[in-house]
Coordinates of C-alpha atoms in Angstrom, one line a residue:
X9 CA 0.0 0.0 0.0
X10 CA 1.5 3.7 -1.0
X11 CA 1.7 5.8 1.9
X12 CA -0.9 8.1 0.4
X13 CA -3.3 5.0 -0.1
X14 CA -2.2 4.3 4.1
X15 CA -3.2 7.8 5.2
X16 CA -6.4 7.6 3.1
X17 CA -7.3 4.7 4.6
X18 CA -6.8 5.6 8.2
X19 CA -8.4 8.6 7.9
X20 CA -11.4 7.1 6.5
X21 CA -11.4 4.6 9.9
X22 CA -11.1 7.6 11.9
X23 CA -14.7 8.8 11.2
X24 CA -17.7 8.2 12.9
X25 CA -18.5 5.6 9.9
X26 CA -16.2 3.6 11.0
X27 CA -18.6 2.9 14.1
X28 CA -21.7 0.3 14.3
X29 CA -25.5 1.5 14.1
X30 CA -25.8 0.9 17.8
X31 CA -22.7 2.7 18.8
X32 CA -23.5 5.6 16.5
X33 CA -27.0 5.8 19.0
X34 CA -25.4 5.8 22.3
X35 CA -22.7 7.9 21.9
X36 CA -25.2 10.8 20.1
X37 CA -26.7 11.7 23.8
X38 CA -22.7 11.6 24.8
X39 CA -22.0 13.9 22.0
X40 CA -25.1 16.2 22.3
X41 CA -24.3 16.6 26.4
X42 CA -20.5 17.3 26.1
X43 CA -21.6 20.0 24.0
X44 CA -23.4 21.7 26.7
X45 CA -20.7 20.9 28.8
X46 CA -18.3 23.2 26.6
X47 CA -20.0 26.0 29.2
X48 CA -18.9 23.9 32.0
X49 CA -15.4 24.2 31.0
X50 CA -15.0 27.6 29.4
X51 CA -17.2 30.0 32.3
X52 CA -15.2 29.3 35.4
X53 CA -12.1 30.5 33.6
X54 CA -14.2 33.8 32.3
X55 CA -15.7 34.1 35.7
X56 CA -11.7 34.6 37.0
X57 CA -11.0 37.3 34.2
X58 CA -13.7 39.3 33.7
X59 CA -16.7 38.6 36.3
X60 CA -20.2 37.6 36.3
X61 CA -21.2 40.3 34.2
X62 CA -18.4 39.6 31.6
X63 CA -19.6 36.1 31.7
X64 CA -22.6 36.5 31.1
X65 CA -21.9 38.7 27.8
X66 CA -19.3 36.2 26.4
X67 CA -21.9 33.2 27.0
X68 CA -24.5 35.6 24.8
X69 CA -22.1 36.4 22.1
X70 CA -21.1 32.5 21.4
X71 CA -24.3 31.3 21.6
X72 CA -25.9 33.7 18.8
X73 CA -22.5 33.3 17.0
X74 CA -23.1 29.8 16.6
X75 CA -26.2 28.9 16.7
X76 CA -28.3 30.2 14.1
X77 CA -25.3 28.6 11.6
X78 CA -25.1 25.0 12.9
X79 CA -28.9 24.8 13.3
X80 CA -29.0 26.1 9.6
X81 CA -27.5 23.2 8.8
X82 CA -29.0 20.4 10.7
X83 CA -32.4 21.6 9.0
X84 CA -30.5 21.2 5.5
X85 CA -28.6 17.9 6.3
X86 CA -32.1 15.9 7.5
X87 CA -34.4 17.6 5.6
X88 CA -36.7 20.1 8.6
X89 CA -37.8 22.4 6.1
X90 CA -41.0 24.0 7.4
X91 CA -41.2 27.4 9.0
X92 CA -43.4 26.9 12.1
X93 CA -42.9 25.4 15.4
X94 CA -42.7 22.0 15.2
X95 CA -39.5 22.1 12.8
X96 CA -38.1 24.3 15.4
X97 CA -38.7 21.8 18.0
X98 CA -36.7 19.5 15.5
X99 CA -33.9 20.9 15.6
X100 CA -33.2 21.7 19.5
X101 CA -33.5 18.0 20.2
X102 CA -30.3 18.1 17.8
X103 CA -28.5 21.0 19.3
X104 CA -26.2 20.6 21.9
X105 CA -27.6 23.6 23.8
X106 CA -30.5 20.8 24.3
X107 CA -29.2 17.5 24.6
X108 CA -32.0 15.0 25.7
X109 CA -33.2 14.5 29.3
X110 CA -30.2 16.3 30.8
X111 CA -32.4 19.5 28.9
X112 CA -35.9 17.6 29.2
X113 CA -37.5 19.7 26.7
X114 CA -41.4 18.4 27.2
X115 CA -42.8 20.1 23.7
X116 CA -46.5 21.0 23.2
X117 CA -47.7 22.1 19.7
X118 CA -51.2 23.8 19.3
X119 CA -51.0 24.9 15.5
X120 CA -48.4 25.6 12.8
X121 CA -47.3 28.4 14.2
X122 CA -48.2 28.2 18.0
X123 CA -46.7 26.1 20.8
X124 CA -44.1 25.9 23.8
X125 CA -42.2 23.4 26.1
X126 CA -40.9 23.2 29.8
X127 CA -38.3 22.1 31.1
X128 CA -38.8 19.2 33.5
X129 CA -35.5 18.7 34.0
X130 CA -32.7 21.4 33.4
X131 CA -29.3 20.3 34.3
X132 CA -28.0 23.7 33.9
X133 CA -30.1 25.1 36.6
X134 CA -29.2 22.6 39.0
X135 CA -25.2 23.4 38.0
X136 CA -25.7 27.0 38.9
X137 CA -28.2 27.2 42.1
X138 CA -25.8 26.7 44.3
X139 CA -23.9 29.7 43.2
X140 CA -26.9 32.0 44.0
X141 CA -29.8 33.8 42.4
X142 CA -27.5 36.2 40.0
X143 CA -26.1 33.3 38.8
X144 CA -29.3 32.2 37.8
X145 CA -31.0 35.0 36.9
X146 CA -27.6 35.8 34.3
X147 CA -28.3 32.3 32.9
X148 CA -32.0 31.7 33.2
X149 CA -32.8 35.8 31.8
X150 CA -30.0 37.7 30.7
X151 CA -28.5 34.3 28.3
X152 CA -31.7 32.4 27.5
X153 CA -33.6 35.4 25.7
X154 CA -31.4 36.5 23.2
X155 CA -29.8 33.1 22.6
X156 CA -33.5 31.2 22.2
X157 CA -34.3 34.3 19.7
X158 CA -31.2 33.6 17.8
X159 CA -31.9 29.9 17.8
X160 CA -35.5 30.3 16.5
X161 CA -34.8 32.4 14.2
X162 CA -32.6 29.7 12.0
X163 CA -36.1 28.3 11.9
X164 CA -38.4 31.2 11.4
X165 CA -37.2 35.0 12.0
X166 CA -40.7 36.4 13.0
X167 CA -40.4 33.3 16.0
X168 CA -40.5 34.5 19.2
X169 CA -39.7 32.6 22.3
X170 CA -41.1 34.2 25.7
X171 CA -41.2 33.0 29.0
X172 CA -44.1 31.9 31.2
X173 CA -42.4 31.2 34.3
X174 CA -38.6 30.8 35.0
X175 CA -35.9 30.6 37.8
X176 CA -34.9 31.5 40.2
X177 CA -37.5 29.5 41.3
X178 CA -40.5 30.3 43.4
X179 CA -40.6 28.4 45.8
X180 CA -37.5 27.2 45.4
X181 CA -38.7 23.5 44.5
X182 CA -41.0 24.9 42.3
X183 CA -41.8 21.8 39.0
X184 CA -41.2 22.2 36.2
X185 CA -38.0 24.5 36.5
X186 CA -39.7 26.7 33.5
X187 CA -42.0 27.1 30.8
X188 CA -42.0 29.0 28.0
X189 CA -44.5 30.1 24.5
X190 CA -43.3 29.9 21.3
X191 CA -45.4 32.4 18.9
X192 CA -44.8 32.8 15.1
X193 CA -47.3 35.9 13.3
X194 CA -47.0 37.0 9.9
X195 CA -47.5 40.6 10.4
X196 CA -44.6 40.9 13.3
X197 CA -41.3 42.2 11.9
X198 CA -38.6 40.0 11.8
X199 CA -35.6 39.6 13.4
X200 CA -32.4 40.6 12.2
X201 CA -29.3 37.8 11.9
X202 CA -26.9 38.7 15.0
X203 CA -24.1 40.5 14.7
X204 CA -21.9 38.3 16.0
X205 CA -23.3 35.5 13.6
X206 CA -21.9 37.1 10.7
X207 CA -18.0 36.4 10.7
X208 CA -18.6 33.1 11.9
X209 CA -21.1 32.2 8.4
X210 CA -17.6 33.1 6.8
X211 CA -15.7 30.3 8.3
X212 CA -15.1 26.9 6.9
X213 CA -16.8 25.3 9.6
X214 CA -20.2 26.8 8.2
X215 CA -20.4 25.4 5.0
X216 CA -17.6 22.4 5.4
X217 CA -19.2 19.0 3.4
X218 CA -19.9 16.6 5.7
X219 CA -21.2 12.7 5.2
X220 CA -24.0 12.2 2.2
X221 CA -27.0 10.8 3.9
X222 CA -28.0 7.9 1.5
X223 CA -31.6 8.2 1.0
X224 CA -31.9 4.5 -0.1
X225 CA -31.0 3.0 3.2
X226 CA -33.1 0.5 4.5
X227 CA -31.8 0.0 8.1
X228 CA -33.8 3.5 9.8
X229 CA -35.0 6.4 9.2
X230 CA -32.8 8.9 6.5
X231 CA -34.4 12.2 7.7
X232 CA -36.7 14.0 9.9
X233 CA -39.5 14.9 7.7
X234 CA -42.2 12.9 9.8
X235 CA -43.8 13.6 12.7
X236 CA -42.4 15.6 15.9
X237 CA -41.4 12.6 18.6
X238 CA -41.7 13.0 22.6
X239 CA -37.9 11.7 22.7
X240 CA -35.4 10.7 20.0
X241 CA -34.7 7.4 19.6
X242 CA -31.3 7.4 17.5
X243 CA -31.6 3.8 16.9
X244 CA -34.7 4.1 14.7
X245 CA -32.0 6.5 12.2
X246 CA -30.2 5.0 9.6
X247 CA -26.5 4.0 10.2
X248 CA -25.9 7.0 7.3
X249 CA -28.1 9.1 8.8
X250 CA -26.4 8.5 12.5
X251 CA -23.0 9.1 10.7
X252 CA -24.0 12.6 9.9
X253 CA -25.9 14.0 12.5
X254 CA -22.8 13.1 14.7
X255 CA -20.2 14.9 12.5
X256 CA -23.1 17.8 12.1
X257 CA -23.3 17.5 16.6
X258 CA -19.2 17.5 16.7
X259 CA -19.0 20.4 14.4
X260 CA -21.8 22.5 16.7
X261 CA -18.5 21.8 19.3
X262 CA -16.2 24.2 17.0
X263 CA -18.9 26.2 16.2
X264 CA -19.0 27.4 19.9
X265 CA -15.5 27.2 20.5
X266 CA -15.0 30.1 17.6
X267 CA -17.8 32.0 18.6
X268 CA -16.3 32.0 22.5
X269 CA -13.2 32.5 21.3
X270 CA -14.2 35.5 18.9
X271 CA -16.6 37.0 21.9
X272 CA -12.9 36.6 24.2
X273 CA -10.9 38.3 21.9
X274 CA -13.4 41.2 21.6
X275 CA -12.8 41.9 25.7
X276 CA -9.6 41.1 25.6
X277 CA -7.3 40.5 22.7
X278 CA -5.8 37.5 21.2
X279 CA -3.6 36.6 23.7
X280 CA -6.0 36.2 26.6
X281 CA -8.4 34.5 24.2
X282 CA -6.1 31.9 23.1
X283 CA -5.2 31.2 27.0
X284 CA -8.9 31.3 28.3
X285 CA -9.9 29.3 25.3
X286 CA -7.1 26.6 26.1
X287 CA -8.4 25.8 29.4
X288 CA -12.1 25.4 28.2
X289 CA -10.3 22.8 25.9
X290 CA -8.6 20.9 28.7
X291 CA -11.6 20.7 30.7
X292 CA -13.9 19.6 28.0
X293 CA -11.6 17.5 26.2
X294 CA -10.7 15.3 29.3
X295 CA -14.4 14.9 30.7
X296 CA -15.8 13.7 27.2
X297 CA -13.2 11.0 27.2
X298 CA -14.3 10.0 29.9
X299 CA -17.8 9.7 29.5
X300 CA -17.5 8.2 26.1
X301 CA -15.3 5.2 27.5
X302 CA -17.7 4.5 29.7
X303 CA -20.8 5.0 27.0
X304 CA -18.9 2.3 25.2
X305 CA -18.0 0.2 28.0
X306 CA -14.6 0.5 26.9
X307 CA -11.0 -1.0 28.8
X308 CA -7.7 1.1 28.6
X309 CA -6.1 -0.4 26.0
X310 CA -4.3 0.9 22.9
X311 CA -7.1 -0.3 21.1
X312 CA -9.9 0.9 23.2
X313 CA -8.2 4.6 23.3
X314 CA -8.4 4.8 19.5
X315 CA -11.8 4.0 19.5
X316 CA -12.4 7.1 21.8
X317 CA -10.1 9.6 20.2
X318 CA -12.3 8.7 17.4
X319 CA -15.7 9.1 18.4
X320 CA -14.5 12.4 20.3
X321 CA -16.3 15.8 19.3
X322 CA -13.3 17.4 19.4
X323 CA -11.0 15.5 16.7
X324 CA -13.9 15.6 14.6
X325 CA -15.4 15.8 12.1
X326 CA -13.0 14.1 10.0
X327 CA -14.0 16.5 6.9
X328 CA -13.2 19.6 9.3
X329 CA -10.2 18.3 11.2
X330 CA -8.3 16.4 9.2
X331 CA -7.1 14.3 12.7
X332 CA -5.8 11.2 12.1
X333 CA -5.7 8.5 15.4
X334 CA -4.1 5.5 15.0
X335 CA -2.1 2.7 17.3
X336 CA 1.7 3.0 17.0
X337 CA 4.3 0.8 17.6
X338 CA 3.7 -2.9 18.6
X339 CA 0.5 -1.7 20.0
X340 CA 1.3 -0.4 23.2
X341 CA 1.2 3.4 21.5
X342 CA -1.1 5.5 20.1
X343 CA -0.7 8.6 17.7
X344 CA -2.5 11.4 17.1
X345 CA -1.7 13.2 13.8
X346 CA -3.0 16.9 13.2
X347 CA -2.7 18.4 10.2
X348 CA -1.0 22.4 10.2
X349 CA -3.8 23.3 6.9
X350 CA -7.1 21.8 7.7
X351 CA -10.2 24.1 7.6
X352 CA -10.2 24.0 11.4
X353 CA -7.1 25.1 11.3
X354 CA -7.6 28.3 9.2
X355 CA -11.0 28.9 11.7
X356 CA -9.2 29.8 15.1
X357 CA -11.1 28.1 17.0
X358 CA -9.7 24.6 19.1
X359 CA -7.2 23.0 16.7
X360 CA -4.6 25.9 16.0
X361 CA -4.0 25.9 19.9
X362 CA -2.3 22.9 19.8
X363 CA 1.5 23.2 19.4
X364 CA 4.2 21.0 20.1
X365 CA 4.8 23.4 23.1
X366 CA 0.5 23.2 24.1
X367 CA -0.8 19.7 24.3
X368 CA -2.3 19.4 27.4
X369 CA -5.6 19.1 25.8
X370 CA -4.4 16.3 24.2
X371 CA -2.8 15.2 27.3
X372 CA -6.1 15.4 29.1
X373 CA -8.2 14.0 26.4
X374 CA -6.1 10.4 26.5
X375 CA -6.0 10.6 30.8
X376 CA -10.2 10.6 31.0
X377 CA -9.3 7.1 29.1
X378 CA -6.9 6.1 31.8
X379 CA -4.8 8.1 34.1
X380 CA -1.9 6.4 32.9
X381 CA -1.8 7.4 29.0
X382 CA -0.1 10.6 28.8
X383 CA 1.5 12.7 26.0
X384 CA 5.3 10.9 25.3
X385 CA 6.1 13.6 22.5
X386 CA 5.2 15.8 20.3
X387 CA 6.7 17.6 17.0
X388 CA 5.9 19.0 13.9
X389 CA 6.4 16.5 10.7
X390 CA 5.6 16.5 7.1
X391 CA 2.8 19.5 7.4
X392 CA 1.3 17.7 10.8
X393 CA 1.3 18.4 14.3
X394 CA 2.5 14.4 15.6
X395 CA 1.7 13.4 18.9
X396 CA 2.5 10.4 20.2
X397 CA 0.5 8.4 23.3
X398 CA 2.8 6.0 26.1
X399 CA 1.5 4.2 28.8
X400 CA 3.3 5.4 32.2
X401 CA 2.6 6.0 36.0
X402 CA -1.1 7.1 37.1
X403 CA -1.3 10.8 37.2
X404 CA -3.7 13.6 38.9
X405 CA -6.1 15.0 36.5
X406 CA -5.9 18.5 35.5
X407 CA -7.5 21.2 37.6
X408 CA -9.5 22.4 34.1
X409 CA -11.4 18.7 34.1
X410 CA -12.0 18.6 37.8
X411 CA -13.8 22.3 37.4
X412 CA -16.1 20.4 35.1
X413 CA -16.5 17.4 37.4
X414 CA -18.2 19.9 39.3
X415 CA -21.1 19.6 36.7
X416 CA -24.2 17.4 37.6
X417 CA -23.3 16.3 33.8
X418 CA -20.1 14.9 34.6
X419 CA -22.3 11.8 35.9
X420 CA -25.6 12.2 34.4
X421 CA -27.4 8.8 33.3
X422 CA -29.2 8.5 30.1
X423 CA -32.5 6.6 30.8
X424 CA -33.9 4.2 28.2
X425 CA -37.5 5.8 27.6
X426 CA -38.5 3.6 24.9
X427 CA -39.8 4.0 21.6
X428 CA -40.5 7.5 19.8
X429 CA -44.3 8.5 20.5
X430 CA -45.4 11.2 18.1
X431 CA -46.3 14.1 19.4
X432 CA -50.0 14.9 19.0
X433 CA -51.1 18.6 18.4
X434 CA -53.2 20.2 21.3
X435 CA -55.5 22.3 20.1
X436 CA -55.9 26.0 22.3
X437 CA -59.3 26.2 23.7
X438 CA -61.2 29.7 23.7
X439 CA -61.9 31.5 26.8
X440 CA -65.4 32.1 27.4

């Protein structure tokens, strides 16, 4: 085999295609819930520079950076192309600012254009009550309405998403933690597409070609054309259509991270972006690992560490990155090869951090595995960043992840609710 014909190859293994059907739909929670947990990582570190106030402005600008483009594209990828509620509803159970029952989004639609949800479970809320009422109000008033607004709109611009009730609560066990109305009317004007959402429609990330969905499969469903389900059930997909809805979830990962690392460098300037933005990739980047092991019920062998670095969000998507994981040696190594001209590369967002000088994420990513992998060497070879994996003595984990274990999501438990159940339409009934 040429080398060329070698690389090709192993790239191609690297993707999520390489995994089974029933892989594919238990690592999509995994993947939709380390994406909220991006916010885990990243707002401690903001928090220590710039406040809660700063926070909270930094957590606005990367949402409505990112989220109008990579819900944009889950509506083209599987096919959600109405304009009223229930395609909207659609696409949050896709978006990692929603991922299912850690987010338990309970939907009700009443028309085309009229509905709502609550919230019967919001693991956000029960991450940042303890830290007191402006905590909450910052995330539960101050985030949620201009970031829900900048969501909808990807769906419909006259939408308009308005609360009901919402924390801090009142009383404070007060069930469900919030409700809110989702109204769309033709004669209301529409909204306009953030500012902050413009530079990031010009990166490579927003229009990078992912995975064809084959629209002949006959093992699950292709799209999402049919009815509105209660839950997901990612098994009753396609194994093509699995294959791109996680590269489309992984690239919502570097969606945000250029969005919070454009809203840092806004404050602050490059330098403090790139430092603050390093740490949010150590913390995430070690607690996925983690989680995904586990997901898979996977050991801590070479083997089963390739099989994570390649289902993980942030090495992917294959088409965006250009990563490269692969055993080394007689099997007792593992590599990691990251290409210096990818279109992640020419983003900013994650993969130009890493350096032969900077790979702690990496370092952290392969320790959630086992505390004994660590980072044996790194150096820059043939237009790639090389990184090479070695089995050693157990080590402490770094003080970014163990800010994130501080997240009810670092343990959360994904509960097998069954088949999908449409959802049936509820009609409003007139006063009087």
């Amino acid at each position: 085999m040429t080398d060329t014909a070698r690389r090709t190859s192993q790239a191609d293994s690297s993707s999520y295609a390489s995994f089974a059907k029933q892989q594919l739909a238990t690592l999509l929670p995994e993947l939709l819930l380390s994406g909220q947990l991006i916010d885990r990582s990243g707002m401690a570190h903001l928090i220590g520079a710039f406040g809660r106030e700063g926070m909270t402005q930094v957590a606005i600008e990367e949402w409505m950076a990112a989220s109008p483009v990579y819900t944009g594209r889950m509506r083209a990828a599987l096919g959600i192309d109405g304009d009223g509620v229930v395609d909207m509803f659609k696409c949050l159970q896709l978006d990692i600012g929603a991922p299912p029952q850690f987010m338990d989004f309970r939907y009700v639609v009443h028309d085309e254009y009229h509905g709502g949800f609550v919230l019967d479970h919001c693991g956000a809320l029960m991450d940042v009550e303890p830290m007191g009422d402006d905590y909450v109000t910052a995330m539960c008033h101050d985030i949620e309405d201009p970031t829900f607004d900048a969501t909808a709109i990807a769906t419909n611009r006259r939408a308009r998403i308005r609360p009901v009730h919402r924390p801090p609560r009142m009383p404070s066990d007060r069930h469900p933690h919030c409700e809110w109305t989702v109204t769309i009317e033709p004669d209301r004007d529409e909204l306009p597409l953030p500012e902050v959402t413009l530079p990031v429609l010009e990166t490579a990330a927003a229009d990078v070609v992912l995975s064809p969905i084959d629209g002949a499969a006959s093992d699950g469903l292709v799209d999402y054309r049919g009815p509105l389900v209660e839950d997901l059930v990612f098994g009753d997909f396609a194994h093509t259509a699995l294959v791109r809805i996680a590269e489309e979830v992984a690239l919502q990962h570097h969606l945000l991270a250029i969005g919070f690392r454009l809203s840092v460098t806004r404050r602050a300037g490059a330098d403090v972006a790139r430092e603050i933005t390093g740490k949010q990739l150590i913390g995430i980047a070690g607690m996925t690992s983690e989680r995904l092991r586990d997901a898979l019920r996977l050991g801590d062998s070479a083997a089963d560490l390739v099989t994570v670095l390649r289902a993980h969000p942030i090495l992917g998507p294959r088409q965006y990155t250009g990563v490269v994981v692969e055993e080394s040696g007689s099997g007792d190594g593992v590599r990691i090869r990251v290409p210096q001209d990818s279109p992640a590369q020419r983003d900013g967002g994650w993969m130009d951090l890493l350096t032969p000088e900077f790979t702690a994420p990496l370092d952290a990513m392969v320790c959630g595995v086992d505390s004994r992998w660590a980072v044996a060497g790194a150096r820059l070879s043939d237009g790639e960043l090389v990184v090479d994996m070695a089995r050693g003595e157990p080590r402490k984990e770094a003080g970014e992840v163990a800010i994130v274990r501080f997240s009810s999501g670092s343990t959360f438990s994904f509960a097998d609710r069954g088949r999908a159940v449409p959802l049936v339409p509820i009609p409003i009934t007139p006063i009087g």
